[in-house]
PDB file of C-alpha atoms in Angstrom:
ATOM      1  CA  MET A   1      11.279  46.503 -23.002  1.00  0.00           C
ATOM      2  CA  PRO A   2       8.153  46.468 -21.267  1.00  0.00           C
ATOM      3  CA  THR A   3       5.527  48.418 -21.767  1.00  0.00           C
ATOM      4  CA  PRO A   4       4.978  50.899 -18.121  1.00  0.00           C
ATOM      5  CA  SER A   5       1.773  49.616 -16.943  1.00  0.00           C
ATOM      6  CA  HIS A   6       0.711  53.297 -15.883  1.00  0.00           C
ATOM      7  CA  MET A   7       0.507  56.389 -18.126  1.00  0.00           C
ATOM      8  CA  LEU A   8       3.887  58.907 -17.682  1.00  0.00           C
ATOM      9  CA  PHE A   9       4.023  62.469 -18.616  1.00  0.00           C
ATOM     10  CA  ALA A  10       6.162  65.181 -18.374  1.00  0.00           C
ATOM     11  CA  ASP A  11       5.882  68.200 -15.646  1.00  0.00           C
ATOM     12  CA  ASP A  12       4.808  71.627 -16.668  1.00  0.00           C
ATOM     13  CA  ILE A  13       7.138  73.591 -18.570  1.00  0.00           C
ATOM     14  CA  PHE A  14       7.634  77.195 -19.571  1.00  0.00           C
ATOM     15  CA  ILE A  15       8.949  77.647 -23.245  1.00  0.00           C
ATOM     16  CA  PHE A  16       9.557  81.711 -23.863  1.00  0.00           C
ATOM     17  CA  THR A  17       9.527  82.251 -27.870  1.00  0.00           C
ATOM     18  CA  ASN A  18       9.774  85.015 -30.293  1.00  0.00           C
ATOM     19  CA  ALA A  19       6.006  85.736 -31.721  1.00  0.00           C
ATOM     20  CA  SER A  20       6.758  85.779 -35.662  1.00  0.00           C
ATOM     21  CA  ILE A  21       4.764  83.632 -37.670  1.00  0.00           C
ATOM     22  CA  ARG A  22       7.810  81.482 -38.459  1.00  0.00           C
ATOM     23  CA  TYR A  23       9.224  80.949 -35.092  1.00  0.00           C
ATOM     24  CA  VAL A  24       5.251  79.767 -34.007  1.00  0.00           C
ATOM     25  CA  ARG A  25       5.272  77.019 -36.516  1.00  0.00           C
ATOM     26  CA  ASN A  26       8.605  75.988 -35.565  1.00  0.00           C
ATOM     27  CA  LEU A  27       7.948  75.899 -32.068  1.00  0.00           C
ATOM     28  CA  LYS A  28       4.564  73.970 -33.534  1.00  0.00           C
ATOM     29  CA  SER A  29       7.176  71.228 -35.177  1.00  0.00           C
ATOM     30  CA  PHE A  30       8.921  70.648 -32.645  1.00  0.00           C
ATOM     31  CA  LEU A  31       6.305  69.891 -30.093  1.00  0.00           C
ATOM     32  CA  ILE A  32       4.635  67.415 -32.746  1.00  0.00           C
ATOM     33  CA  MET A  33       8.194  66.164 -32.825  1.00  0.00           C
ATOM     34  CA  TYR A  34       8.295  65.499 -29.825  1.00  0.00           C
ATOM     35  CA  GLU A  35       5.149  64.014 -29.376  1.00  0.00           C
ATOM     36  CA  GLU A  36       6.169  61.147 -31.928  1.00  0.00           C
ATOM     37  CA  CYS A  37       9.654  60.694 -30.342  1.00  0.00           C
ATOM     38  CA  SER A  38       8.399  59.891 -26.995  1.00  0.00           C
ATOM     39  CA  GLY A  39       5.056  58.240 -27.760  1.00  0.00           C
ATOM     40  CA  GLN A  40       3.548  61.144 -25.433  1.00  0.00           C
ATOM     41  CA  HIS A  41       0.537  63.508 -25.811  1.00  0.00           C
ATOM     42  CA  ILE A  42       0.900  66.841 -25.811  1.00  0.00           C
ATOM     43  CA  SER A  43      -3.140  68.360 -23.639  1.00  0.00           C
ATOM     44  CA  LEU A  44      -2.716  71.615 -25.775  1.00  0.00           C
ATOM     45  CA  GLU A  45      -6.658  72.598 -24.147  1.00  0.00           C
ATOM     46  CA  LYS A  46      -4.629  72.197 -20.700  1.00  0.00           C
ATOM     47  CA  SER A  47      -2.088  74.177 -22.115  1.00  0.00           C
ATOM     48  CA  LYS A  48      -2.038  78.321 -22.096  1.00  0.00           C
ATOM     49  CA  VAL A  49       0.009  80.942 -24.540  1.00  0.00           C
ATOM     50  CA  PHE A  50       0.571  84.067 -23.155  1.00  0.00           C
ATOM     51  CA  LEU A  51       1.853  86.733 -25.416  1.00  0.00           C
ATOM     52  CA  GLY A  52       3.201  90.259 -25.025  1.00  0.00           C
ATOM     53  CA  ASN A  53       2.033  93.882 -26.953  1.00  0.00           C
ATOM     54  CA  ILE A  54       1.422  92.614 -30.230  1.00  0.00           C
ATOM     55  CA  SER A  55      -2.006  93.274 -32.259  1.00  0.00           C
ATOM     56  CA  ALA A  56      -4.860  91.414 -31.945  1.00  0.00           C
ATOM     57  CA  ALA A  57      -5.309  90.419 -35.219  1.00  0.00           C
ATOM     58  CA  LYS A  58      -1.554  88.426 -34.386  1.00  0.00           C
ATOM     59  CA  LYS A  59      -2.379  86.812 -31.717  1.00  0.00           C
ATOM     60  CA  LEU A  60      -5.433  85.234 -33.290  1.00  0.00           C
ATOM     61  CA  VAL A  61      -2.842  83.748 -35.930  1.00  0.00           C
ATOM     62  CA  ILE A  62      -0.949  82.105 -33.160  1.00  0.00           C
ATOM     63  CA  GLY A  63      -3.641  81.196 -31.215  1.00  0.00           C
ATOM     64  CA  GLU A  64      -5.173  79.600 -34.370  1.00  0.00           C
ATOM     65  CA  LYS A  65      -1.318  78.041 -35.158  1.00  0.00           C
ATOM     66  CA  MET A  66      -0.963  76.401 -31.640  1.00  0.00           C
ATOM     67  CA  GLY A  67      -4.267  75.181 -30.743  1.00  0.00           C
ATOM     68  CA  ILE A  68      -3.349  76.787 -27.502  1.00  0.00           C
ATOM     69  CA  PRO A  69      -6.091  78.899 -25.957  1.00  0.00           C
ATOM     70  CA  ILE A  70      -4.384  82.447 -25.445  1.00  0.00           C
ATOM     71  CA  CYS A  71      -4.379  83.891 -21.803  1.00  0.00           C
ATOM     72  CA  SER A  72      -3.676  86.989 -20.002  1.00  0.00           C
ATOM     73  CA  LEU A  73      -2.124  87.666 -16.688  1.00  0.00           C
ATOM     74  CA  PRO A  74      -3.300  86.936 -13.886  1.00  0.00           C
ATOM     75  CA  THR A  75      -4.009  83.702 -14.058  1.00  0.00           C
ATOM     76  CA  LYS A  76      -3.704  80.558 -11.547  1.00  0.00           C
ATOM     77  CA  TYR A  77      -0.720  77.932 -12.241  1.00  0.00           C
ATOM     78  CA  LEU A  78      -0.534  75.128 -10.196  1.00  0.00           C
ATOM     79  CA  GLY A  79      -2.805  76.610  -7.745  1.00  0.00           C
ATOM     80  CA  VAL A  80      -0.634  79.560  -7.095  1.00  0.00           C
ATOM     81  CA  GLU A  81      -2.004  83.030  -9.088  1.00  0.00           C
ATOM     82  CA  ILE A  82       1.302  84.090 -11.484  1.00  0.00           C
ATOM     83  CA  PHE A  83       0.853  87.750 -12.006  1.00  0.00           C
ATOM     84  CA  LYS A  84       3.216  90.570 -13.390  1.00  0.00           C
ATOM     85  CA  GLY A  85       4.359  93.264 -11.136  1.00  0.00           C
ATOM     86  CA  ARG A  86       4.986  93.213  -7.147  1.00  0.00           C
ATOM     87  CA  VAL A  87       3.142  90.704  -4.923  1.00  0.00           C
ATOM     88  CA  LYS A  88       0.323  92.021  -3.935  1.00  0.00           C
ATOM     89  CA  LYS A  89      -2.222  91.162  -0.783  1.00  0.00           C
ATOM     90  CA  GLU A  90      -5.248  90.940  -2.752  1.00  0.00           C
ATOM     91  CA  PHE A  91      -3.608  88.008  -4.789  1.00  0.00           C
ATOM     92  CA  LEU A  92      -3.128  86.248  -1.475  1.00  0.00           C
ATOM     93  CA  LEU A  93      -6.009  86.754   0.026  1.00  0.00           C
ATOM     94  CA  PRO A  94      -7.405  83.574  -1.309  1.00  0.00           C
ATOM     95  CA  VAL A  95      -4.582  81.220   0.358  1.00  0.00           C
ATOM     96  CA  LEU A  96      -5.512  83.206   3.624  1.00  0.00           C
ATOM     97  CA  ASP A  97      -9.109  82.527   3.484  1.00  0.00           C
ATOM     98  CA  LYS A  98      -8.462  79.272   2.640  1.00  0.00           C
ATOM     99  CA  VAL A  99      -6.682  79.045   6.521  1.00  0.00           C
ATOM    100  CA  LYS A 100      -9.213  80.485   7.924  1.00  0.00           C
ATOM    101  CA  ALA A 101     -12.091  78.932   6.730  1.00  0.00           C
ATOM    102  CA  ARG A 102     -10.345  75.454   7.895  1.00  0.00           C
ATOM    103  CA  LEU A 103     -10.133  76.768  11.260  1.00  0.00           C
ATOM    104  CA  ALA A 104     -13.015  77.844  11.623  1.00  0.00           C
ATOM    105  CA  ASP A 105     -14.399  74.588  10.534  1.00  0.00           C
ATOM    106  CA  TRP A 106     -12.188  72.985  13.326  1.00  0.00           C
ATOM    107  CA  LYS A 107     -12.928  75.675  15.834  1.00  0.00           C
ATOM    108  CA  GLY A 108     -16.292  74.001  17.109  1.00  0.00           C
ATOM    109  CA  ARG A 109     -15.024  70.476  17.474  1.00  0.00           C
ATOM    110  CA  LEU A 110     -14.461  69.151  20.418  1.00  0.00           C
ATOM    111  CA  LEU A 111     -10.618  68.180  19.755  1.00  0.00           C
ATOM    112  CA  SER A 112      -7.949  67.950  22.653  1.00  0.00           C
ATOM    113  CA  MET A 113      -5.210  70.750  23.372  1.00  0.00           C
ATOM    114  CA  ALA A 114      -2.309  68.314  21.200  1.00  0.00           C
ATOM    115  CA  GLY A 115      -5.404  67.828  18.615  1.00  0.00           C
ATOM    116  CA  ARG A 116      -5.590  71.243  17.575  1.00  0.00           C
ATOM    117  CA  VAL A 117      -1.717  71.318  17.678  1.00  0.00           C
ATOM    118  CA  GLU A 118      -0.936  68.600  15.197  1.00  0.00           C
ATOM    119  CA  LEU A 119      -3.970  69.766  12.898  1.00  0.00           C
ATOM    120  CA  ALA A 120      -2.407  73.516  12.993  1.00  0.00           C
ATOM    121  CA  ARG A 121       1.227  72.188  12.513  1.00  0.00           C
ATOM    122  CA  THR A 122       0.502  69.460   9.675  1.00  0.00           C
ATOM    123  CA  VAL A 123      -2.857  70.579   8.018  1.00  0.00           C
ATOM    124  CA  VAL A 124      -3.002  74.447   8.243  1.00  0.00           C
ATOM    125  CA  THR A 125       0.914  75.308   7.875  1.00  0.00           C
ATOM    126  CA  GLY A 126       1.116  73.158   4.863  1.00  0.00           C
ATOM    127  CA  ILE A 127      -1.662  75.424   3.028  1.00  0.00           C
ATOM    128  CA  PRO A 128       0.517  78.372   2.204  1.00  0.00           C
ATOM    129  CA  MET A 129       3.345  76.211   1.596  1.00  0.00           C
ATOM    130  CA  HIS A 130       3.339  75.891  -1.984  1.00  0.00           C
ATOM    131  CA  SER A 131       2.601  79.823  -2.292  1.00  0.00           C
ATOM    132  CA  PHE A 132       5.393  80.630   0.146  1.00  0.00           C
ATOM    133  CA  SER A 133       8.047  79.051  -2.059  1.00  0.00           C
ATOM    134  CA  VAL A 134       6.760  81.263  -5.057  1.00  0.00           C
ATOM    135  CA  TYR A 135       6.238  84.518  -3.480  1.00  0.00           C
ATOM    136  CA  TRP A 136       7.869  86.514  -0.768  1.00  0.00           C
ATOM    137  CA  TRP A 137       4.750  87.103   2.132  1.00  0.00           C
ATOM    138  CA  SER A 138       5.090  90.306   4.222  1.00  0.00           C
ATOM    139  CA  SER A 139       5.475  89.910   8.000  1.00  0.00           C
ATOM    140  CA  GLU A 140       2.025  91.756   8.050  1.00  0.00           C
ATOM    141  CA  LEU A 141      -0.022  88.581   6.764  1.00  0.00           C
ATOM    142  CA  ILE A 142       1.901  86.200   8.381  1.00  0.00           C
ATOM    143  CA  LYS A 143       1.269  87.578  11.666  1.00  0.00           C
ATOM    144  CA  ILE A 144      -2.714  87.469  10.778  1.00  0.00           C
ATOM    145  CA  MET A 145      -2.192  83.979  10.206  1.00  0.00           C
ATOM    146  CA  GLU A 146      -0.237  83.209  12.728  1.00  0.00           C
ATOM    147  CA  LYS A 147      -2.895  85.214  15.406  1.00  0.00           C
ATOM    148  CA  TRP A 148      -5.264  82.572  13.616  1.00  0.00           C
ATOM    149  CA  ILE A 149      -3.382  79.758  14.548  1.00  0.00           C
ATOM    150  CA  HIS A 150      -2.915  80.502  17.969  1.00  0.00           C
ATOM    151  CA  ASN A 151      -6.596  81.955  18.627  1.00  0.00           C
ATOM    152  CA  PHE A 152      -7.547  78.343  17.519  1.00  0.00           C
ATOM    153  CA  ILE A 153      -5.202  76.456  19.665  1.00  0.00           C
TER     154      ILE A 153
END
């Protein structure tokens, strides 16, 4: 069988399990067996463990057993803020700031109307697209972004 000339990797996954030491040990064994069977390496330093309401001592034990850093919410995942509860405006502000900064960078340039429309259509509207697929944005925030794009054009 020919060997691939590039590195293969699995997509990101979420694994939910009971926080008992037995389950944690089984999960660690499963991950080791997966690596052995697939030939793929799990990057534990890039992984994250989120734990619910358990004692700090138990969290420490689980973190040591897994070899994965323990994190808490909010955190970023694939460039999108992951948090507990409802979508709050302050979690979406970084995306809006990115759109505003991009438009401000282009504002002083001598661009034709068609060039401005194309930049807004392809680049600016693509910035929040992943966030749109994860979260419901309020109409207020969308109107603000539309106003900025309209003013740019």
